[in-house]
C-alpha positions as YAML, in Angstrom:
chain: A
units: angstrom
residues:
- id: 1
  name: MET
  ca: [63.47, -76.09, 64.85]
- id: 2
  name: ASP
  ca: [62.67, -72.75, 63.21]
- id: 3
  name: VAL
  ca: [65.11, -71.02, 65.54]
- id: 4
  name: GLU
  ca: [67.88, -73.42, 64.51]
- id: 5
  name: ARG
  ca: [67.01, -72.90, 60.86]
- id: 6
  name: GLY
  ca: [67.12, -69.15, 61.42]
- id: 7
  name: ARG
  ca: [70.54, -69.36, 63.05]
- id: 8
  name: ARG
  ca: [71.84, -71.53, 60.23]
- id: 9
  name: VAL
  ca: [70.48, -69.13, 57.60]
- id: 10
  name: ASP
  ca: [71.92, -66.16, 59.47]
- id: 11
  name: SER
  ca: [75.37, -67.75, 59.56]
- id: 12
  name: ILE
  ca: [75.23, -68.59, 55.85]
- id: 13
  name: ASP
  ca: [73.93, -65.13, 54.98]
- id: 14
  name: GLY
  ca: [76.56, -63.55, 57.20]
- id: 15
  name: LEU
  ca: [79.30, -65.28, 55.24]
- id: 16
  name: HIS
  ca: [77.84, -64.16, 51.90]
- id: 17
  name: LEU
  ca: [77.24, -60.63, 53.16]
- id: 18
  name: ALA
  ca: [80.80, -60.48, 54.48]
- id: 19
  name: LYS
  ca: [82.13, -61.51, 51.06]
- id: 20
  name: ILE
  ca: [79.97, -58.88, 49.34]
- id: 21
  name: LYS
  ca: [81.09, -56.21, 51.81]
- id: 22
  name: GLU
  ca: [84.73, -57.22, 51.31]
- id: 23
  name: SER
  ca: [84.45, -56.98, 47.53]
- id: 24
  name: LEU
  ca: [82.72, -53.60, 47.78]
- id: 25
  name: ASP
  ca: [85.40, -52.33, 50.16]
- id: 26
  name: SER
  ca: [88.17, -53.47, 47.82]
- id: 27
  name: PHE
  ca: [86.39, -51.82, 44.89]
- id: 28
  name: HIS
  ca: [86.01, -48.61, 46.91]
- id: 29
  name: SER
  ca: [89.70, -48.63, 47.81]
- id: 30
  name: VAL
  ca: [90.57, -49.07, 44.12]
- id: 31
  name: LEU
  ca: [88.45, -46.07, 43.22]
- id: 32
  name: GLU
  ca: [89.92, -43.96, 46.03]
- id: 33
  name: GLY
  ca: [93.47, -44.87, 45.13]
- id: 34
  name: GLN
  ca: [93.11, -44.76, 41.37]
- id: 35
  name: ASN
  ca: [95.88, -42.18, 41.07]
- id: 36
  name: GLN
  ca: [98.32, -44.64, 42.61]
- id: 37
  name: PHE
  ca: [97.85, -46.67, 39.43]
- id: 38
  name: GLY
  ca: [98.83, -43.67, 37.30]
- id: 39
  name: ILE
  ca: [95.43, -42.63, 36.01]
- id: 40
  name: TYR
  ca: [95.48, -38.92, 35.38]
- id: 41
  name: GLN
  ca: [93.03, -36.68, 33.61]
- id: 42
  name: ILE
  ca: [94.55, -34.19, 31.19]
- id: 43
  name: ASP
  ca: [92.13, -31.51, 30.11]
- id: 44
  name: ASP
  ca: [92.37, -29.53, 26.87]
- id: 45
  name: ASP
  ca: [93.89, -26.42, 28.48]
- id: 46
  name: THR
  ca: [96.68, -28.42, 30.09]
- id: 47
  name: LEU
  ca: [97.33, -30.26, 26.84]
- id: 48
  name: SER
  ca: [97.61, -27.02, 24.88]
- id: 49
  name: GLU
  ca: [99.98, -25.62, 27.53]
- id: 50
  name: LEU
  ca: [102.10, -28.76, 27.25]
- id: 51
  name: GLU
  ca: [102.19, -28.42, 23.47]
- id: 52
  name: HIS
  ca: [103.38, -24.81, 23.75]
- id: 53
  name: GLN
  ca: [106.00, -25.71, 26.36]
- id: 54
  name: VAL
  ca: [107.30, -28.60, 24.31]
- id: 55
  name: ASP
  ca: [107.36, -26.38, 21.20]
- id: 56
  name: PHE
  ca: [106.33, -29.02, 18.70]
- id: 57
  name: VAL
  ca: [107.84, -28.69, 15.26]
- id: 58
  name: ASP
  ca: [105.74, -29.84, 12.34]
- id: 59
  name: ASN
  ca: [107.14, -32.07, 9.64]
- id: 60
  name: GLN
  ca: [107.21, -29.34, 6.96]
- id: 61
  name: THR
  ca: [109.45, -27.16, 9.12]
- id: 62
  name: LEU
  ca: [111.81, -30.07, 9.64]
- id: 63
  name: LYS
  ca: [112.00, -30.70, 5.89]
- id: 64
  name: ASN
  ca: [112.96, -27.12, 5.23]
- id: 65
  name: LYS
  ca: [115.68, -26.91, 7.91]
- id: 66
  name: TYR
  ca: [117.05, -30.41, 8.32]
- id: 67
  name: HIS
  ca: [117.64, -33.51, 6.31]
- id: 68
  name: ILE
  ca: [115.10, -36.24, 7.10]
- id: 69
  name: PRO
  ca: [116.60, -39.67, 6.50]
- id: 70
  name: ASN
  ca: [114.84, -42.29, 4.41]
- id: 71
  name: PRO
  ca: [113.02, -44.69, 6.78]
- id: 72
  name: TYR
  ca: [113.54, -47.61, 4.37]
- id: 73
  name: SER
  ca: [117.30, -47.27, 4.32]
- id: 74
  name: PHE
  ca: [119.45, -49.55, 6.48]
- id: 75
  name: THR
  ca: [122.23, -47.01, 6.71]
- id: 76
  name: GLN
  ca: [120.48, -44.11, 8.35]
- id: 77
  name: SER
  ca: [122.44, -41.50, 10.19]
- id: 78
  name: TYR
  ca: [120.62, -39.87, 13.06]
- id: 79
  name: ASP
  ca: [121.38, -36.47, 14.46]
- id: 80
  name: ALA
  ca: [120.83, -36.69, 18.22]
- id: 81
  name: THR
  ca: [120.43, -32.95, 18.64]
- id: 82
  name: VAL
  ca: [117.56, -32.56, 16.16]
- id: 83
  name: GLY
  ca: [114.22, -32.76, 17.91]
- id: 84
  name: SER
  ca: [115.55, -34.61, 20.93]
- id: 85
  name: ARG
  ca: [113.67, -32.46, 23.40]
- id: 86
  name: GLN
  ca: [110.51, -32.57, 21.32]
- id: 87
  name: GLY
  ca: [110.87, -36.29, 20.72]
- id: 88
  name: ARG
  ca: [111.25, -37.05, 24.40]
- id: 89
  name: ALA
  ca: [108.26, -34.89, 25.28]
- id: 90
  name: ARG
  ca: [106.10, -36.53, 22.62]
- id: 91
  name: PHE
  ca: [107.24, -39.95, 23.75]
- id: 92
  name: ARG
  ca: [106.36, -39.16, 27.37]
- id: 93
  name: LEU
  ca: [102.94, -37.78, 26.42]
- id: 94
  name: ASN
  ca: [102.17, -40.79, 24.23]
- id: 95
  name: GLN
  ca: [103.36, -43.10, 26.97]
- id: 96
  name: ALA
  ca: [101.14, -41.34, 29.53]
- id: 97
  name: PHE
  ca: [98.09, -41.47, 27.25]
- id: 98
  name: THR
  ca: [98.69, -45.12, 26.35]
- id: 99
  name: GLY
  ca: [99.15, -45.99, 30.02]
- id: 100
  name: ASN
  ca: [95.95, -44.16, 30.93]
- id: 101
  name: ARG
  ca: [93.98, -45.99, 28.24]
- id: 102
  name: LYS
  ca: [95.35, -49.36, 29.32]
- id: 103
  name: LEU
  ca: [94.70, -48.73, 33.01]
- id: 104
  name: ALA
  ca: [91.23, -47.36, 32.28]
- id: 105
  name: SER
  ca: [90.35, -50.45, 30.24]
- id: 106
  name: ASP
  ca: [91.74, -52.70, 33.00]
- id: 107
  name: LEU
  ca: [89.70, -50.81, 35.58]
- id: 108
  name: ASN
  ca: [86.57, -51.04, 33.41]
- id: 109
  name: GLY
  ca: [87.13, -54.78, 33.04]
- id: 110
  name: LYS
  ca: [87.44, -55.19, 36.80]
- id: 111
  name: ILE
  ca: [84.30, -53.10, 37.34]
- id: 112
  name: ASP
  ca: [82.40, -55.26, 34.83]
- id: 113
  name: ILE
  ca: [83.53, -58.44, 36.59]
- id: 114
  name: MET
  ca: [82.55, -57.08, 40.00]
- id: 115
  name: PHE
  ca: [79.19, -55.88, 38.67]
- id: 116
  name: SER
  ca: [78.36, -59.24, 37.14]
- id: 117
  name: GLU
  ca: [79.44, -61.01, 40.34]
- id: 118
  name: LEU
  ca: [77.30, -58.68, 42.45]
- id: 119
  name: MET
  ca: [74.33, -59.21, 40.12]
- id: 120
  name: ARG
  ca: [74.76, -62.98, 40.43]
- id: 121
  name: LYS
  ca: [74.87, -62.71, 44.21]
- id: 122
  name: PHE
  ca: [71.88, -60.36, 44.18]
- id: 123
  name: ASP
  ca: [69.88, -62.87, 42.14]
- id: 124
  name: ALA
  ca: [70.79, -65.66, 44.55]
- id: 125
  name: LEU
  ca: [69.85, -63.47, 47.51]
- id: 126
  name: SER
  ca: [66.55, -62.58, 45.84]
- id: 127
  name: GLU
  ca: [65.71, -66.26, 45.34]
- id: 128
  name: HIS
  ca: [66.63, -66.98, 48.95]
- id: 129
  name: ILE
  ca: [64.38, -64.15, 50.19]
- id: 130
  name: LYS
  ca: [61.50, -65.49, 48.08]
- id: 131
  name: ARG
  ca: [61.94, -68.94, 49.66]
- id: 132
  name: LEU
  ca: [62.04, -67.43, 53.14]
- id: 133
  name: ASP
  ca: [58.93, -65.37, 52.37]
- id: 134
  name: GLY
  ca: [57.11, -68.55, 51.32]
- id: 135
  name: GLN
  ca: [58.19, -70.29, 54.52]
- id: 136
  name: VAL
  ca: [56.95, -67.36, 56.62]
- id: 137
  name: ALA
  ca: [53.58, -67.47, 54.84]
- id: 138
  name: GLU
  ca: [53.32, -71.23, 55.45]
- id: 139
  name: ASN
  ca: [54.19, -70.80, 59.12]
- id: 140
  name: ALA
  ca: [51.64, -68.00, 59.51]
- id: 141
  name: THR
  ca: [48.83, -70.12, 58.06]
- id: 142
  name: ALA
  ca: [49.86, -73.08, 60.23]
- id: 143
  name: ILE
  ca: [49.81, -70.89, 63.34]
- id: 144
  name: LYS
  ca: [46.36, -69.54, 62.43]
- id: 145
  name: ARG
  ca: [45.05, -73.09, 62.05]
- id: 146
  name: GLU
  ca: [46.49, -74.13, 65.41]
- id: 147
  name: ALA
  ca: [45.05, -71.05, 67.14]
- id: 148
  name: GLY
  ca: [41.58, -71.88, 65.81]
- id: 149
  name: ARG
  ca: [41.58, -75.35, 67.37]
- id: 150
  name: LEU
  ca: [41.41, -76.00, 71.08]
- id: 151
  name: HIS
  ca: [41.80, -79.36, 72.76]
- id: 152
  name: GLY
  ca: [38.54, -81.27, 72.92]
- id: 153
  name: GLY
  ca: [36.77, -79.24, 70.32]
- id: 154
  name: LEU
  ca: [33.80, -76.89, 70.65]
- id: 155
  name: THR
  ca: [31.55, -79.22, 72.71]
- id: 156
  name: GLN
  ca: [33.85, -79.15, 75.74]
- id: 157
  name: ILE
  ca: [33.86, -75.35, 75.74]
- id: 158
  name: ARG
  ca: [30.03, -75.28, 75.84]
- id: 159
  name: ASN
  ca: [29.95, -77.84, 78.66]
- id: 160
  name: VAL
  ca: [32.38, -75.80, 80.73]
- id: 161
  name: ARG
  ca: [30.11, -72.77, 80.50]
- id: 162
  name: LEU
  ca: [26.98, -74.71, 81.41]
- id: 163
  name: MET
  ca: [28.41, -76.33, 84.50]
- id: 164
  name: PRO
  ca: [27.35, -74.66, 87.73]
- id: 165
  name: CYS
  ca: [30.03, -73.12, 89.86]
- id: 166
  name: TYR
  ca: [30.05, -74.18, 93.56]
...
């Protein structure tokens, strides 16, 4: 009976352990392939190099050289040549940073979900181990009791020793 119970527990545990292993493997693959999602680290040196390459123009310089249209006017005329290279570069940088923040928050959310799921499974496994530990202790005391008793009791053992051997 205990062997059957052990097999049943092993099959149930195997299923849970397989699910845990699968979720850990998928999490590991996400971490290994995080650059496929477009998460890139841009350090300060690279950012300053990008700023120099893009040749950002501050707003005061634009006011002195070019006419800046009123943003509240419906009839604005835009000059496509003014700041087009800088505008595209800024747009791309902002898009990259926004994408990184969004993907990082999505990844953090997924990590939090996986962590809470693993903690829930760990708690269930801990409770299961405690129950199994209690069953092992009960079985050990039952075996000790059975080993202490022999059939017929103590009087038969004494009689066997006192009988002459022929």
